[in-house]
């Protein structure tokens, strides 16, 4: 199975093409430039340099969230447009599960994927030996720390919030809390493609491009502020 994948749920962006269990090519950027400017040119460069064609892909995959609201929206919208034009089905994968994917062989560790949600909050999920233990959810760092107290054995943090959570929780957990190296901790399109292939092989089904939706877990900041102002106004009436 050939899978084309995009990932830009955080500050980094990547595009990849996988053929079976092999990553045939990947372009990755952490330049700090806006995804709206770099993502599609990166896709074009990947296809041209690798000699790939979107028409050859069986499925288009994307990290559909959670993560940066802007990044998730751009990634999902870009993949929907490309998939619709190529008449290909789409497969959404969790950015958290994608961040944990490189550690699927760590059977002695619980992998805790964390994405920075700002204001001392994170998006998080836990995995062990490649199996999901908890759903994707939004928690404060303090609440996450309370939940991790019940976890036995080493805990490896990964994702773009790993360093933040490690700094906050390591005094309470000591050497039991591990932090993935920077080169390993971010979601990548290559991992998204391989993860999608595994899930499809287990019988999960893709969706039409028109039904692909982003996963935010909480409202964007502008909407939260609007709700707060509306509630305050109602209370003063």
mmCIF file of C-alpha atoms in Angstrom, residues 23-221:
data_model
loop_
_atom_site.group_PDB
_atom_site.id
_atom_site.type_symbol
_atom_site.label_atom_id
_atom_site.label_comp_id
_atom_site.label_asym_id
_atom_site.label_seq_id
_atom_site.Cartn_x
_atom_site.Cartn_y
_atom_site.Cartn_z
ATOM 1 C CA UNK A 23 9.421 5.303 3.882
ATOM 2 C CA UNK A 24 10.316 6.142 0.295
ATOM 3 C CA UNK A 25 10.848 9.849 0.941
ATOM 4 C CA UNK A 26 10.242 12.642 3.423
ATOM 5 C CA UNK A 27 10.760 16.400 3.489
ATOM 6 C CA UNK A 28 10.946 17.995 6.954
ATOM 7 C CA UNK A 29 11.139 21.668 7.936
ATOM 8 C CA UNK A 30 11.639 23.342 11.305
ATOM 9 C CA UNK A 31 12.529 26.746 9.908
ATOM 10 C CA UNK A 32 9.968 28.776 11.828
ATOM 11 C CA UNK A 33 8.250 29.900 8.639
ATOM 12 C CA UNK A 34 4.476 29.785 8.366
ATOM 13 C CA UNK A 35 3.030 26.447 7.251
ATOM 14 C CA UNK A 36 0.740 28.293 4.854
ATOM 15 C CA UNK A 37 3.850 29.368 2.932
ATOM 16 C CA UNK A 38 5.959 26.218 3.130
ATOM 17 C CA UNK A 39 3.678 23.164 3.134
ATOM 18 C CA UNK A 40 2.554 22.965 -0.498
ATOM 19 C CA UNK A 41 5.982 23.955 -1.930
ATOM 20 C CA UNK A 42 7.453 21.198 0.248
ATOM 21 C CA UNK A 43 4.942 18.707 -1.189
ATOM 22 C CA UNK A 44 5.887 19.762 -4.715
ATOM 23 C CA UNK A 45 9.597 19.381 -3.919
ATOM 24 C CA UNK A 46 9.038 15.926 -2.407
ATOM 25 C CA UNK A 47 7.122 14.698 -5.440
ATOM 26 C CA UNK A 48 9.582 16.175 -7.936
ATOM 27 C CA UNK A 49 12.749 15.044 -6.160
ATOM 28 C CA UNK A 50 11.460 11.568 -5.347
ATOM 29 C CA UNK A 51 9.722 10.991 -8.644
ATOM 30 C CA UNK A 52 6.453 10.300 -6.834
ATOM 31 C CA UNK A 53 2.932 10.959 -8.053
ATOM 32 C CA UNK A 54 -0.079 11.596 -5.849
ATOM 33 C CA UNK A 55 -2.060 9.518 -8.323
ATOM 34 C CA UNK A 56 -0.008 6.488 -7.231
ATOM 35 C CA UNK A 57 -0.963 6.823 -3.551
ATOM 36 C CA UNK A 58 -3.736 4.557 -2.304
ATOM 37 C CA UNK A 59 -4.532 6.682 0.753
ATOM 38 C CA UNK A 60 -3.711 10.211 1.942
ATOM 39 C CA UNK A 61 -2.939 10.467 5.683
ATOM 40 C CA UNK A 62 -2.631 13.491 7.963
ATOM 41 C CA UNK A 63 -2.056 14.301 11.619
ATOM 42 C CA UNK A 64 -5.518 15.734 12.246
ATOM 43 C CA UNK A 65 -4.700 16.981 15.754
ATOM 44 C CA UNK A 66 -4.587 17.784 18.518
ATOM 45 C CA UNK A 67 -1.994 20.537 18.352
ATOM 46 C CA UNK A 68 -1.665 24.096 17.133
ATOM 47 C CA UNK A 69 -5.089 25.236 15.934
ATOM 48 C CA UNK A 70 -3.564 26.969 12.915
ATOM 49 C CA UNK A 71 -1.227 24.103 12.074
ATOM 50 C CA UNK A 72 -3.927 21.453 12.361
ATOM 51 C CA UNK A 73 -6.317 23.510 10.251
ATOM 52 C CA UNK A 74 -3.720 24.091 7.524
ATOM 53 C CA UNK A 75 -2.666 20.437 7.405
ATOM 54 C CA UNK A 76 -6.198 19.076 7.220
ATOM 55 C CA UNK A 77 -7.301 21.663 4.649
ATOM 56 C CA UNK A 78 -4.260 21.012 2.456
ATOM 57 C CA UNK A 79 -4.721 17.256 2.536
ATOM 58 C CA UNK A 80 -8.448 17.540 1.841
ATOM 59 C CA UNK A 81 -7.761 19.677 -1.207
ATOM 60 C CA UNK A 82 -5.072 17.375 -2.577
ATOM 61 C CA UNK A 83 -7.112 14.238 -1.877
ATOM 62 C CA UNK A 84 -10.238 15.687 -3.434
ATOM 63 C CA UNK A 85 -8.342 16.683 -6.582
ATOM 64 C CA UNK A 86 -6.775 13.216 -6.838
ATOM 65 C CA UNK A 87 -10.018 11.433 -5.846
ATOM 66 C CA UNK A 88 -8.289 9.598 -2.991
ATOM 67 C CA UNK A 89 -9.580 8.563 0.463
ATOM 68 C CA UNK A 90 -8.147 10.137 3.613
ATOM 69 C CA UNK A 91 -6.991 8.657 6.899
ATOM 70 C CA UNK A 92 -6.658 10.899 9.989
ATOM 71 C CA UNK A 93 -4.142 9.932 12.663
ATOM 72 C CA UNK A 94 -3.561 11.410 16.104
ATOM 73 C CA UNK A 95 -0.594 13.757 16.390
ATOM 74 C CA UNK A 96 -0.010 12.342 19.877
ATOM 75 C CA UNK A 97 0.030 8.752 18.657
ATOM 76 C CA UNK A 98 2.342 9.801 15.837
ATOM 77 C CA UNK A 99 4.749 11.385 18.340
ATOM 78 C CA UNK A 100 4.749 8.137 20.340
ATOM 79 C CA UNK A 101 5.250 5.922 17.268
ATOM 80 C CA UNK A 102 9.099 5.799 17.366
ATOM 81 C CA UNK A 103 8.912 4.299 20.855
ATOM 82 C CA UNK A 104 6.488 1.476 20.081
ATOM 83 C CA UNK A 105 9.224 -1.078 20.810
ATOM 84 C CA UNK A 106 9.869 0.242 24.353
ATOM 85 C CA UNK A 107 7.988 -2.479 26.220
ATOM 86 C CA UNK A 108 9.408 -1.525 29.628
ATOM 87 C CA UNK A 109 8.314 2.112 29.430
ATOM 88 C CA UNK A 110 5.042 3.991 29.408
ATOM 89 C CA UNK A 111 5.234 6.592 26.654
ATOM 90 C CA UNK A 112 3.433 9.823 27.490
ATOM 91 C CA UNK A 113 2.959 12.036 24.443
ATOM 92 C CA UNK A 114 2.387 15.701 25.262
ATOM 93 C CA UNK A 115 1.706 18.667 22.988
ATOM 94 C CA UNK A 116 1.948 22.173 24.431
ATOM 95 C CA UNK A 117 -1.552 23.704 24.615
ATOM 96 C CA UNK A 118 -0.299 26.919 26.305
ATOM 97 C CA UNK A 119 -1.273 28.340 29.709
ATOM 98 C CA UNK A 120 0.267 25.319 31.498
ATOM 99 C CA UNK A 121 -2.039 22.945 29.664
ATOM 100 C CA UNK A 122 -1.156 20.051 27.376
ATOM 101 C CA UNK A 123 -2.803 17.653 24.989
ATOM 102 C CA UNK A 124 -1.764 14.200 26.090
ATOM 103 C CA UNK A 125 -2.202 10.438 25.695
ATOM 104 C CA UNK A 126 -0.293 7.430 27.000
ATOM 105 C CA UNK A 127 0.934 4.333 25.183
ATOM 106 C CA UNK A 128 2.862 1.161 25.984
ATOM 107 C CA UNK A 129 4.460 -1.207 23.467
ATOM 108 C CA UNK A 130 2.579 0.570 20.697
ATOM 109 C CA UNK A 131 -0.817 0.095 22.342
ATOM 110 C CA UNK A 132 -2.964 3.038 23.411
ATOM 111 C CA UNK A 133 -3.666 3.282 27.156
ATOM 112 C CA UNK A 134 -5.610 6.562 27.340
ATOM 113 C CA UNK A 135 -7.570 8.716 24.885
ATOM 114 C CA UNK A 136 -6.299 12.040 23.592
ATOM 115 C CA UNK A 137 -7.314 14.691 26.119
ATOM 116 C CA UNK A 138 -6.543 18.238 27.255
ATOM 117 C CA UNK A 139 -5.206 18.505 30.825
ATOM 118 C CA UNK A 140 -3.351 20.945 33.016
ATOM 119 C CA UNK A 141 0.229 19.915 33.713
ATOM 120 C CA UNK A 142 -0.655 19.513 37.398
ATOM 121 C CA UNK A 143 -3.536 17.148 36.592
ATOM 122 C CA UNK A 144 -1.290 15.144 34.279
ATOM 123 C CA UNK A 145 1.250 14.843 37.076
ATOM 124 C CA UNK A 146 -1.429 13.523 39.419
ATOM 125 C CA UNK A 147 -2.485 10.920 36.851
ATOM 126 C CA UNK A 148 1.091 9.807 36.203
ATOM 127 C CA UNK A 149 1.591 9.042 39.902
ATOM 128 C CA UNK A 150 -0.339 5.801 39.382
ATOM 129 C CA UNK A 151 1.867 4.677 36.474
ATOM 130 C CA UNK A 152 4.413 2.004 37.360
ATOM 131 C CA UNK A 153 7.926 1.981 35.950
ATOM 132 C CA UNK A 154 9.721 4.481 33.708
ATOM 133 C CA UNK A 155 7.713 7.160 31.897
ATOM 134 C CA UNK A 156 9.104 8.609 28.668
ATOM 135 C CA UNK A 157 7.826 12.023 27.595
ATOM 136 C CA UNK A 158 7.672 12.826 23.903
ATOM 137 C CA UNK A 159 6.022 15.484 21.752
ATOM 138 C CA UNK A 160 6.638 19.234 21.578
ATOM 139 C CA UNK A 161 5.560 19.645 25.212
ATOM 140 C CA UNK A 162 8.024 17.059 26.533
ATOM 141 C CA UNK A 163 10.648 19.516 27.800
ATOM 142 C CA UNK A 164 7.983 21.717 29.416
ATOM 143 C CA UNK A 165 6.385 18.814 31.283
ATOM 144 C CA UNK A 166 9.750 17.305 32.204
ATOM 145 C CA UNK A 167 10.853 20.562 33.826
ATOM 146 C CA UNK A 168 7.595 20.823 35.766
ATOM 147 C CA UNK A 169 7.307 17.205 36.937
ATOM 148 C CA UNK A 170 10.842 15.835 37.223
ATOM 149 C CA UNK A 171 11.287 17.026 40.850
ATOM 150 C CA UNK A 172 8.383 14.777 41.876
ATOM 151 C CA UNK A 173 9.310 11.794 39.696
ATOM 152 C CA UNK A 174 13.106 11.826 39.751
ATOM 153 C CA UNK A 175 14.932 9.397 37.478
ATOM 154 C CA UNK A 176 11.689 7.582 36.655
ATOM 155 C CA UNK A 177 10.712 10.406 34.299
ATOM 156 C CA UNK A 178 12.558 10.383 30.971
ATOM 157 C CA UNK A 179 12.511 12.937 28.162
ATOM 158 C CA UNK A 180 12.896 11.966 24.517
ATOM 159 C CA UNK A 181 15.759 13.617 22.660
ATOM 160 C CA UNK A 182 14.784 16.601 20.471
ATOM 161 C CA UNK A 183 15.492 14.643 17.289
ATOM 162 C CA UNK A 184 13.001 11.952 18.350
ATOM 163 C CA UNK A 185 10.160 13.793 20.051
ATOM 164 C CA UNK A 186 8.226 15.520 17.259
ATOM 165 C CA UNK A 187 5.474 14.023 15.075
ATOM 166 C CA UNK A 188 6.607 13.421 11.495
ATOM 167 C CA UNK A 189 4.767 12.668 8.281
ATOM 168 C CA UNK A 190 6.813 9.487 7.844
ATOM 169 C CA UNK A 191 5.536 8.164 11.180
ATOM 170 C CA UNK A 192 1.991 9.241 10.280
ATOM 171 C CA UNK A 193 2.209 7.257 7.030
ATOM 172 C CA UNK A 194 3.515 4.121 8.748
ATOM 173 C CA UNK A 195 0.942 4.419 11.532
ATOM 174 C CA UNK A 196 -1.860 4.808 8.998
ATOM 175 C CA UNK A 197 -0.635 1.741 7.110
ATOM 176 C CA UNK A 198 -0.698 -0.342 10.307
ATOM 177 C CA UNK A 199 -4.207 0.796 11.190
ATOM 178 C CA UNK A 200 -5.503 0.153 7.680
ATOM 179 C CA UNK A 201 -3.961 -3.326 7.764
ATOM 180 C CA UNK A 202 -5.923 -3.989 10.985
ATOM 181 C CA UNK A 203 -9.171 -3.179 9.221
ATOM 182 C CA UNK A 204 -9.709 0.490 10.027
ATOM 183 C CA UNK A 205 -11.228 2.376 7.124
ATOM 184 C CA UNK A 206 -10.359 5.713 5.488
ATOM 185 C CA UNK A 207 -12.898 8.480 4.945
ATOM 186 C CA UNK A 208 -13.813 10.560 1.891
ATOM 187 C CA UNK A 209 -11.993 13.890 1.683
ATOM 188 C CA UNK A 210 -15.221 15.763 2.418
ATOM 189 C CA UNK A 211 -15.579 14.030 5.791
ATOM 190 C CA UNK A 212 -12.030 14.635 7.022
ATOM 191 C CA UNK A 213 -12.196 16.892 10.088
ATOM 192 C CA UNK A 214 -9.603 18.477 12.396
ATOM 193 C CA UNK A 215 -9.428 17.398 16.050
ATOM 194 C CA UNK A 216 -8.972 20.338 18.416
ATOM 195 C CA UNK A 217 -10.091 18.923 21.830
ATOM 196 C CA UNK A 218 -10.862 22.471 22.977
ATOM 197 C CA UNK A 219 -12.083 25.697 21.395
ATOM 198 C CA UNK A 220 -9.586 28.091 19.787
ATOM 199 C CA UNK A 221 -8.501 30.957 22.060
#
